[in-house]
Amino acid sequence: MLLKIAWRNIWRNKLRSGVVITSIVLGIWAGLFVIALSAGLNEQRKVSVIENSISHVQYHHPEFLKDRNAKYVIDDIESVEASIQSDSTVLNYTKRGLVNGMASSARGGNGVVISGIDPEMEARVTTIGEKVVDGAFLSQEGRFPVYIGQALAEKMNVHVRSKIVLTFQDSESEIVAGAFRVAGIYKTVSKKYDEMNVFVRLSDLEKLLHTDNGVNEVAVLLKEFEVIPPFVERQRASYPELKIEPWDEISPELGYADEMMEIFLYLFLGILLAALSFGIVNTMLMAVLERKRELGMLMSVGMNKARIFAMITFETIAIALAGGPLGILMAWLTIVYFQSAGLDLSFYAQGLEEFGIDPIVYPYLEFQYYWSLAIMVVIMAILASVYPARKALKMNPAQAVRAI
């Protein structure tokens, strides 16, 4: 009976209730979409770094990460490869030789990280080979080809088939220089990455280093994120002499951003619902004051305070439930649409590139947040009903029935 009365009471003033319900719908819809947009930006940045560079797990010589000297190679590379290949959770892996050096042309030079790769293996692990804007990715053909970023090509004023010189130190700290011909130019979402990274064939790098094993890094791509921790534990037990790290240890800022994003989402939801609750409190307080005489009459004829409190609470919950589910549904439909179509933020492209984010953003929100918000809406409504309900209970029935 109280639920039926509460539902009818909120529609006694249709305009006021309609405005509050509309504000709840729009607030939840906009809030969830902004949250999904933020989560999508964070997810895209993480995926971009993993797909273009670090993968899920990396192996290094412990000393290599300290000064990146070419002499710190992975000695037992055949055994490591065999172990990786035999693991059912592995999707693919690649080997890399890494040296810091200088890329120079007739028009200028720039400090770079030179990655010696097997083109076929690299293509199965990262998407760097798909980022070609001119020329082609590295192949087994040709003499000393190099694959460079568009930002570096523009800075050095080179194009496909131009010659550049790569200079670096070998394992004996001797200066080595090699002339390479630009085979292809790539462009990722990060201009800084494009300016700082060049790719050559691992076999060519090993020739210049005068070694049969120039592998400083092994990058592994697993089938899913959930299998990363147990895989790392198994490999660390098998190869304690190597530094084996998952993606969130290789790039701590990515893992930290993931943790902070979850805190941000719930904090933002809390602030949003707190703001909406003030509107609900104000509406219910006005309703209580307008019905002062009515409430006094109900108390005079014997309705106890618990039922008065319950009626006000049910009215508040009814307002929240009239707007909350609709707002969540609208947000879900909007997010699902832009998840497939993408949101074009090309007018912010330059700024987004600084953070390694593609200008086409795909909002993303895990389903658990919809349920969390639904529960938070009910809790918010209950809390918002306390003050108006207490105001009603403090009324003196004799004075209330004489109120004008």
Tab-separated table of N, CA and C in Angstrom, residues 153-271:
chain	number	residue	atom	x	y	z
A	153	ALA	N	61.741	10.822	-40.174
A	153	ALA	CA	61.980	11.064	-41.605
A	153	ALA	C	61.834	12.543	-41.938
A	154	GLU	N	60.829	13.185	-41.362
A	154	GLU	CA	60.625	14.615	-41.606
A	154	GLU	C	61.749	15.438	-40.988
A	155	LYS	N	62.179	15.022	-39.802
A	155	LYS	CA	63.235	15.766	-39.113
A	155	LYS	C	64.563	15.669	-39.866
A	156	MET	N	64.826	14.490	-40.436
A	156	MET	CA	66.086	14.279	-41.154
A	156	MET	C	65.957	14.556	-42.652
A	157	ASN	N	64.739	14.872	-43.076
A	157	ASN	CA	64.456	15.175	-44.484
A	157	ASN	C	64.877	14.021	-45.403
A	158	VAL	N	64.390	12.819	-45.054
A	158	VAL	CA	64.666	11.648	-45.883
A	158	VAL	C	63.347	11.020	-46.310
A	159	HIS	N	63.418	10.155	-47.314
A	159	HIS	CA	62.233	9.466	-47.810
A	159	HIS	C	62.632	8.038	-48.169
A	160	VAL	N	61.683	7.276	-48.692
A	160	VAL	CA	61.967	5.891	-49.072
A	160	VAL	C	63.095	5.854	-50.106
A	161	ARG	N	64.052	4.942	-49.864
A	161	ARG	CA	65.249	4.718	-50.678
A	161	ARG	C	66.367	5.717	-50.378
A	162	SER	N	66.127	6.641	-49.440
A	162	SER	CA	67.222	7.515	-49.004
A	162	SER	C	68.193	6.698	-48.149
A	163	LYS	N	69.439	7.154	-48.104
A	163	LYS	CA	70.436	6.493	-47.266
A	163	LYS	C	70.606	7.256	-45.961
A	164	ILE	N	70.696	6.504	-44.863
A	164	ILE	CA	71.020	7.101	-43.567
A	164	ILE	C	72.129	6.272	-42.926
A	165	VAL	N	72.840	6.876	-42.019
A	165	VAL	CA	73.928	6.187	-41.324
A	165	VAL	C	73.532	5.991	-39.866
A	166	LEU	N	73.643	4.755	-39.390
A	166	LEU	CA	73.380	4.440	-37.987
A	166	LEU	C	74.714	4.212	-37.294
A	167	THR	N	74.936	4.947	-36.221
A	167	THR	CA	76.190	4.867	-35.473
A	167	THR	C	75.891	4.439	-34.045
A	168	PHE	N	76.658	3.478	-33.534
A	168	PHE	CA	76.430	2.970	-32.176
A	168	PHE	C	77.692	2.281	-31.670
A	169	GLN	N	77.664	1.851	-30.419
A	169	GLN	CA	78.806	1.152	-29.820
A	169	GLN	C	78.563	-0.352	-29.859
A	170	ASP	N	79.616	-1.115	-30.148
A	170	ASP	CA	79.470	-2.570	-30.110
A	170	ASP	C	79.739	-3.087	-28.704
A	171	SER	N	79.829	-4.400	-28.547
A	171	SER	CA	80.004	-5.001	-27.220
A	171	SER	C	81.349	-4.673	-26.593
A	172	GLU	N	82.297	-4.221	-27.409
A	172	GLU	CA	83.619	-3.839	-26.900
A	172	GLU	C	83.737	-2.331	-26.731
A	173	SER	N	82.609	-1.643	-26.812
A	173	SER	CA	82.546	-0.181	-26.676
A	173	SER	C	83.261	0.549	-27.806
A	174	GLU	N	83.423	-0.137	-28.940
A	174	GLU	CA	83.996	0.489	-30.122
A	174	GLU	C	82.875	1.104	-30.967
A	175	ILE	N	83.158	2.249	-31.585
A	175	ILE	CA	82.156	2.909	-32.421
A	175	ILE	C	81.990	2.154	-33.739
A	176	VAL	N	80.747	1.847	-34.055
A	176	VAL	CA	80.420	1.133	-35.289
A	176	VAL	C	79.440	1.981	-36.083
A	177	ALA	N	79.616	2.035	-37.386
A	177	ALA	CA	78.694	2.785	-38.244
A	177	ALA	C	78.314	1.932	-39.439
A	178	GLY	N	77.058	2.036	-39.836
A	178	GLY	CA	76.580	1.287	-40.991
A	178	GLY	C	75.651	2.133	-41.833
A	179	ALA	N	75.780	2.009	-43.154
A	179	ALA	CA	74.902	2.750	-44.065
A	179	ALA	C	73.678	1.894	-44.385
A	180	PHE	N	72.508	2.452	-44.162
A	180	PHE	CA	71.248	1.741	-44.400
A	180	PHE	C	70.398	2.524	-45.398
A	181	ARG	N	69.570	1.791	-46.128
A	181	ARG	CA	68.651	2.430	-47.067
A	181	ARG	C	67.229	2.324	-46.513
A	182	VAL	N	66.511	3.439	-46.530
A	182	VAL	CA	65.154	3.469	-45.981
A	182	VAL	C	64.230	2.606	-46.842
A	183	ALA	N	63.712	1.529	-46.223
A	183	ALA	CA	62.791	0.628	-46.932
A	183	ALA	C	61.345	1.054	-46.740
A	184	GLY	N	61.066	1.623	-45.575
A	184	GLY	CA	59.690	2.020	-45.290
A	184	GLY	C	59.637	3.057	-44.188
A	185	ILE	N	58.544	3.780	-44.165
A	185	ILE	CA	58.306	4.809	-43.147
A	185	ILE	C	56.982	4.483	-42.464
A	186	TYR	N	56.996	4.486	-41.134
A	186	TYR	CA	55.785	4.155	-40.376
A	186	TYR	C	55.308	5.353	-39.562
A	187	LYS	N	54.073	5.255	-39.113
A	187	LYS	CA	53.502	6.292	-38.249
A	187	LYS	C	52.581	5.632	-37.235
A	188	THR	N	52.911	5.782	-35.946
A	188	THR	CA	52.059	5.287	-34.865
A	188	THR	C	51.310	6.476	-34.266
A	189	VAL	N	50.605	6.224	-33.176
A	189	VAL	CA	49.858	7.311	-32.540
A	189	VAL	C	50.761	8.189	-31.676
A	190	SER	N	52.018	7.779	-31.487
A	190	SER	CA	52.948	8.543	-30.648
A	190	SER	C	54.072	9.137	-31.497
A	191	LYS	N	54.082	10.450	-31.608
A	191	LYS	CA	55.108	11.133	-32.400
A	191	LYS	C	56.493	10.932	-31.788
A	192	LYS	N	56.575	10.920	-30.452
A	192	LYS	CA	57.862	10.727	-29.781
A	192	LYS	C	58.433	9.349	-30.095
A	193	TYR	N	57.567	8.343	-30.087
A	193	TYR	CA	58.010	6.980	-30.405
A	193	TYR	C	58.554	6.925	-31.832
A	194	ASP	N	57.836	7.542	-32.757
A	194	ASP	CA	58.247	7.535	-34.166
A	194	ASP	C	59.598	8.216	-34.368
A	195	GLU	N	59.873	9.213	-33.554
A	195	GLU	CA	61.113	9.973	-33.695
A	195	GLU	C	62.302	9.254	-33.073
A	196	MET	N	62.018	8.324	-32.144
A	196	MET	CA	63.097	7.725	-31.360
A	196	MET	C	63.395	6.265	-31.702
A	197	ASN	N	62.604	5.635	-32.576
A	197	ASN	CA	62.780	4.198	-32.816
A	197	ASN	C	62.957	3.878	-34.297
A	198	VAL	N	64.023	3.158	-34.601
A	198	VAL	CA	64.248	2.663	-35.961
A	198	VAL	C	64.427	1.147	-35.888
A	199	PHE	N	64.078	0.471	-36.979
A	199	PHE	CA	64.130	-0.990	-37.007
A	199	PHE	C	64.999	-1.464	-38.164
A	200	VAL	N	65.883	-2.409	-37.849
A	200	VAL	CA	66.718	-3.049	-38.865
A	200	VAL	C	66.584	-4.558	-38.676
A	201	ARG	N	67.099	-5.321	-39.613
A	201	ARG	CA	67.073	-6.776	-39.449
A	201	ARG	C	68.090	-7.188	-38.387
A	202	LEU	N	67.715	-8.155	-37.570
A	202	LEU	CA	68.609	-8.640	-36.521
A	202	LEU	C	69.901	-9.177	-37.129
A	203	SER	N	69.803	-9.850	-38.248
A	203	SER	CA	71.001	-10.408	-38.900
A	203	SER	C	71.971	-9.303	-39.327
A	204	ASP	N	71.435	-8.172	-39.792
A	204	ASP	CA	72.296	-7.049	-40.190
A	204	ASP	C	72.969	-6.422	-38.977
A	205	LEU	N	72.215	-6.307	-37.892
A	205	LEU	CA	72.781	-5.733	-36.671
A	205	LEU	C	73.883	-6.631	-36.126
A	206	GLU	N	73.662	-7.950	-36.170
A	206	GLU	CA	74.670	-8.897	-35.680
A	206	GLU	C	75.949	-8.838	-36.527
A	207	LYS	N	75.806	-8.583	-37.822
A	207	LYS	CA	76.996	-8.436	-38.676
A	207	LYS	C	77.842	-7.251	-38.234
A	208	LEU	N	77.179	-6.129	-37.954
A	208	LEU	CA	77.911	-4.934	-37.532
A	208	LEU	C	78.507	-5.101	-36.139
A	209	LEU	N	77.844	-5.921	-35.306
A	209	LEU	CA	78.346	-6.169	-33.951
A	209	LEU	C	79.376	-7.294	-33.920
A	210	HIS	N	79.562	-7.987	-35.066
A	210	HIS	CA	80.507	-9.108	-35.174
A	210	HIS	C	80.194	-10.184	-34.139
A	211	THR	N	78.937	-10.624	-34.122
A	211	THR	CA	78.510	-11.653	-33.171
A	211	THR	C	77.475	-12.561	-33.819
A	212	ASP	N	77.386	-13.787	-33.292
A	212	ASP	CA	76.361	-14.727	-33.768
A	212	ASP	C	75.089	-14.624	-32.934
A	213	ASN	N	75.193	-13.977	-31.780
A	213	ASN	CA	74.024	-13.815	-30.907
A	213	ASN	C	73.956	-12.378	-30.415
A	214	GLY	N	73.071	-11.610	-31.019
A	214	GLY	CA	72.895	-10.220	-30.593
A	214	GLY	C	71.544	-9.988	-29.950
A	215	VAL	N	70.953	-11.060	-29.398
A	215	VAL	CA	69.605	-10.955	-28.817
A	215	VAL	C	69.685	-10.405	-27.392
A	216	ASN	N	69.206	-9.196	-27.213
A	216	ASN	CA	69.156	-8.580	-25.879
A	216	ASN	C	67.777	-8.684	-25.247
A	217	GLU	N	66.788	-8.992	-26.069
A	217	GLU	CA	65.409	-8.974	-25.562
A	217	GLU	C	64.563	-10.027	-26.270
A	218	VAL	N	63.729	-10.697	-25.485
A	218	VAL	CA	62.699	-11.577	-26.038
A	218	VAL	C	61.361	-11.046	-25.548
A	219	ALA	N	60.453	-10.786	-26.474
A	219	ALA	CA	59.123	-10.268	-26.130
A	219	ALA	C	58.085	-11.338	-26.443
A	220	VAL	N	57.206	-11.588	-25.479
A	220	VAL	CA	56.217	-12.664	-25.609
A	220	VAL	C	54.807	-12.092	-25.563
A	221	LEU	N	53.986	-12.554	-26.476
A	221	LEU	CA	52.569	-12.184	-26.502
A	221	LEU	C	51.766	-13.409	-26.082
A	222	LEU	N	50.986	-13.267	-25.013
A	222	LEU	CA	50.190	-14.386	-24.500
A	222	LEU	C	48.753	-14.309	-25.004
A	223	LYS	N	48.003	-15.387	-24.786
A	223	LYS	CA	46.646	-15.471	-25.329
A	223	LYS	C	45.669	-14.558	-24.607
A	224	GLU	N	45.892	-14.306	-23.313
A	224	GLU	CA	45.027	-13.400	-22.565
A	224	GLU	C	45.750	-12.881	-21.331
A	225	PHE	N	45.253	-11.770	-20.783
A	225	PHE	CA	45.919	-11.110	-19.658
A	225	PHE	C	45.958	-11.996	-18.415
A	226	GLU	N	44.927	-12.817	-18.218
A	226	GLU	CA	44.814	-13.605	-16.994
A	226	GLU	C	45.946	-14.620	-16.825
A	227	VAL	N	46.559	-15.046	-17.918
A	227	VAL	CA	47.601	-16.077	-17.826
A	227	VAL	C	48.992	-15.483	-17.634
A	228	ILE	N	49.094	-14.151	-17.629
A	228	ILE	CA	50.416	-13.517	-17.510
A	228	ILE	C	51.110	-13.848	-16.186
A	229	PRO	N	50.470	-13.629	-15.002
A	229	PRO	CA	51.169	-13.908	-13.737
A	229	PRO	C	51.682	-15.343	-13.605
A	230	PRO	N	50.850	-16.388	-13.860
A	230	PRO	CA	51.396	-17.748	-13.736
A	230	PRO	C	52.495	-18.051	-14.749
A	231	PHE	N	52.394	-17.483	-15.949
A	231	PHE	CA	53.438	-17.688	-16.957
A	231	PHE	C	54.762	-17.098	-16.478
A	232	VAL	N	54.713	-15.891	-15.949
A	232	VAL	CA	55.929	-15.231	-15.454
A	232	VAL	C	56.548	-16.036	-14.314
A	233	GLU	N	55.719	-16.552	-13.415
A	233	GLU	CA	56.229	-17.355	-12.294
A	233	GLU	C	56.952	-18.605	-12.800
A	234	ARG	N	56.354	-19.281	-13.768
A	234	ARG	CA	56.980	-20.501	-14.313
A	234	ARG	C	58.318	-20.191	-14.977
A	235	GLN	N	58.354	-19.120	-15.753
A	235	GLN	CA	59.577	-18.774	-16.473
A	235	GLN	C	60.679	-18.281	-15.533
A	236	ARG	N	60.293	-17.558	-14.498
A	236	ARG	CA	61.291	-17.100	-13.523
A	236	ARG	C	61.911	-18.281	-12.786
A	237	ALA	N	61.094	-19.297	-12.521
A	237	ALA	CA	61.608	-20.495	-11.851
A	237	ALA	C	62.566	-21.263	-12.769
A	238	SER	N	62.290	-21.250	-14.066
A	238	SER	CA	63.129	-21.968	-15.032
A	238	SER	C	64.408	-21.211	-15.372
A	239	TYR	N	64.336	-19.871	-15.362
A	239	TYR	CA	65.491	-19.046	-15.750
A	239	TYR	C	65.741	-17.946	-14.716
A	240	PRO	N	66.214	-18.337	-13.527
A	240	PRO	CA	66.445	-17.335	-12.470
A	240	PRO	C	67.549	-16.342	-12.811
A	241	GLU	N	68.404	-16.701	-13.779
A	241	GLU	CA	69.506	-15.809	-14.151
A	241	GLU	C	69.051	-14.665	-15.053
A	242	LEU	N	67.814	-14.722	-15.549
A	242	LEU	CA	67.300	-13.682	-16.439
A	242	LEU	C	66.322	-12.761	-15.716
A	243	LYS	N	66.188	-11.570	-16.240
A	243	LYS	CA	65.197	-10.609	-15.746
A	243	LYS	C	63.942	-10.798	-16.590
A	244	ILE	N	62.898	-11.376	-15.996
A	244	ILE	CA	61.650	-11.653	-16.711
A	244	ILE	C	60.548	-10.816	-16.081
A	245	GLU	N	59.950	-9.922	-16.881
A	245	GLU	CA	58.994	-8.962	-16.342
A	245	GLU	C	57.699	-8.934	-17.154
A	246	PRO	N	56.553	-8.815	-16.466
A	246	PRO	CA	55.281	-8.598	-17.169
A	246	PRO	C	55.151	-7.135	-17.574
A	247	TRP	N	54.155	-6.836	-18.388
A	247	TRP	CA	53.996	-5.492	-18.966
A	247	TRP	C	53.901	-4.396	-17.914
A	248	ASP	N	53.235	-4.667	-16.762
A	248	ASP	CA	53.054	-3.611	-15.770
A	248	ASP	C	54.311	-3.352	-14.948
A	249	GLU	N	55.325	-4.223	-15.052
A	249	GLU	CA	56.619	-3.954	-14.432
A	249	GLU	C	57.562	-3.298	-15.442
A	250	ILE	N	57.415	-3.680	-16.695
A	250	ILE	CA	58.217	-3.056	-17.755
A	250	ILE	C	57.866	-1.579	-17.875
A	251	SER	N	56.571	-1.306	-17.840
A	251	SER	CA	56.077	0.072	-17.949
A	251	SER	C	55.159	0.350	-16.759
A	252	PRO	N	55.734	0.660	-15.580
A	252	PRO	CA	54.930	0.825	-14.359
A	252	PRO	C	53.833	1.872	-14.476
A	253	GLU	N	54.065	2.898	-15.304
A	253	GLU	CA	53.054	3.948	-15.423
A	253	GLU	C	51.757	3.420	-16.031
A	254	LEU	N	51.857	2.366	-16.873
A	254	LEU	CA	50.647	1.777	-17.445
A	254	LEU	C	49.842	1.046	-16.378
A	255	GLY	N	50.535	0.269	-15.536
A	255	GLY	CA	49.852	-0.432	-14.452
A	255	GLY	C	49.271	0.538	-13.441
A	256	TYR	N	50.032	1.598	-13.153
A	256	TYR	CA	49.555	2.614	-12.208
A	256	TYR	C	48.329	3.322	-12.766
A	257	ALA	N	48.347	3.603	-14.074
A	257	ALA	CA	47.198	4.263	-14.710
A	257	ALA	C	45.961	3.387	-14.628
A	258	ASP	N	46.139	2.070	-14.766
A	258	ASP	CA	45.010	1.139	-14.652
A	258	ASP	C	44.401	1.191	-13.255
A	259	GLU	N	45.269	1.178	-12.235
A	259	GLU	CA	44.786	1.227	-10.851
A	259	GLU	C	44.091	2.553	-10.559
A	260	MET	N	44.698	3.640	-11.009
A	260	MET	CA	44.125	4.961	-10.765
A	260	MET	C	42.812	5.154	-11.509
A	261	MET	N	42.686	4.534	-12.678
A	261	MET	CA	41.456	4.666	-13.459
A	261	MET	C	40.273	4.074	-12.700
A	262	GLU	N	40.474	2.928	-12.065
A	262	GLU	CA	39.380	2.306	-11.310
A	262	GLU	C	38.962	3.193	-10.142
A	263	ILE	N	39.953	3.772	-9.445
A	263	ILE	CA	39.640	4.690	-8.344
A	263	ILE	C	38.902	5.913	-8.875
A	264	PHE	N	39.383	6.444	-10.005
A	264	PHE	CA	38.754	7.618	-10.614
A	264	PHE	C	37.303	7.341	-10.989
A	265	LEU	N	37.036	6.161	-11.552
A	265	LEU	CA	35.677	5.837	-11.988
A	265	LEU	C	34.699	5.877	-10.822
A	266	TYR	N	35.066	5.219	-9.728
A	266	TYR	CA	34.159	5.192	-8.576
A	266	TYR	C	34.070	6.561	-7.900
A	267	LEU	N	35.183	7.292	-7.878
A	267	LEU	CA	35.164	8.634	-7.299
A	267	LEU	C	34.257	9.548	-8.115
A	268	PHE	N	34.364	9.464	-9.442
A	268	PHE	CA	33.531	10.282	-10.323
A	268	PHE	C	32.061	9.927	-10.154
A	269	LEU	N	31.765	8.628	-10.061
A	269	LEU	CA	30.378	8.196	-9.853
A	269	LEU	C	29.841	8.725	-8.534
A	270	GLY	N	30.680	8.676	-7.492
A	270	GLY	CA	30.261	9.177	-6.181
A	270	GLY	C	29.946	10.662	-6.213
A	271	ILE	N	30.814	11.441	-6.869
A	271	ILE	CA	30.589	12.892	-6.972
A	271	ILE	C	29.323	13.177	-7.779
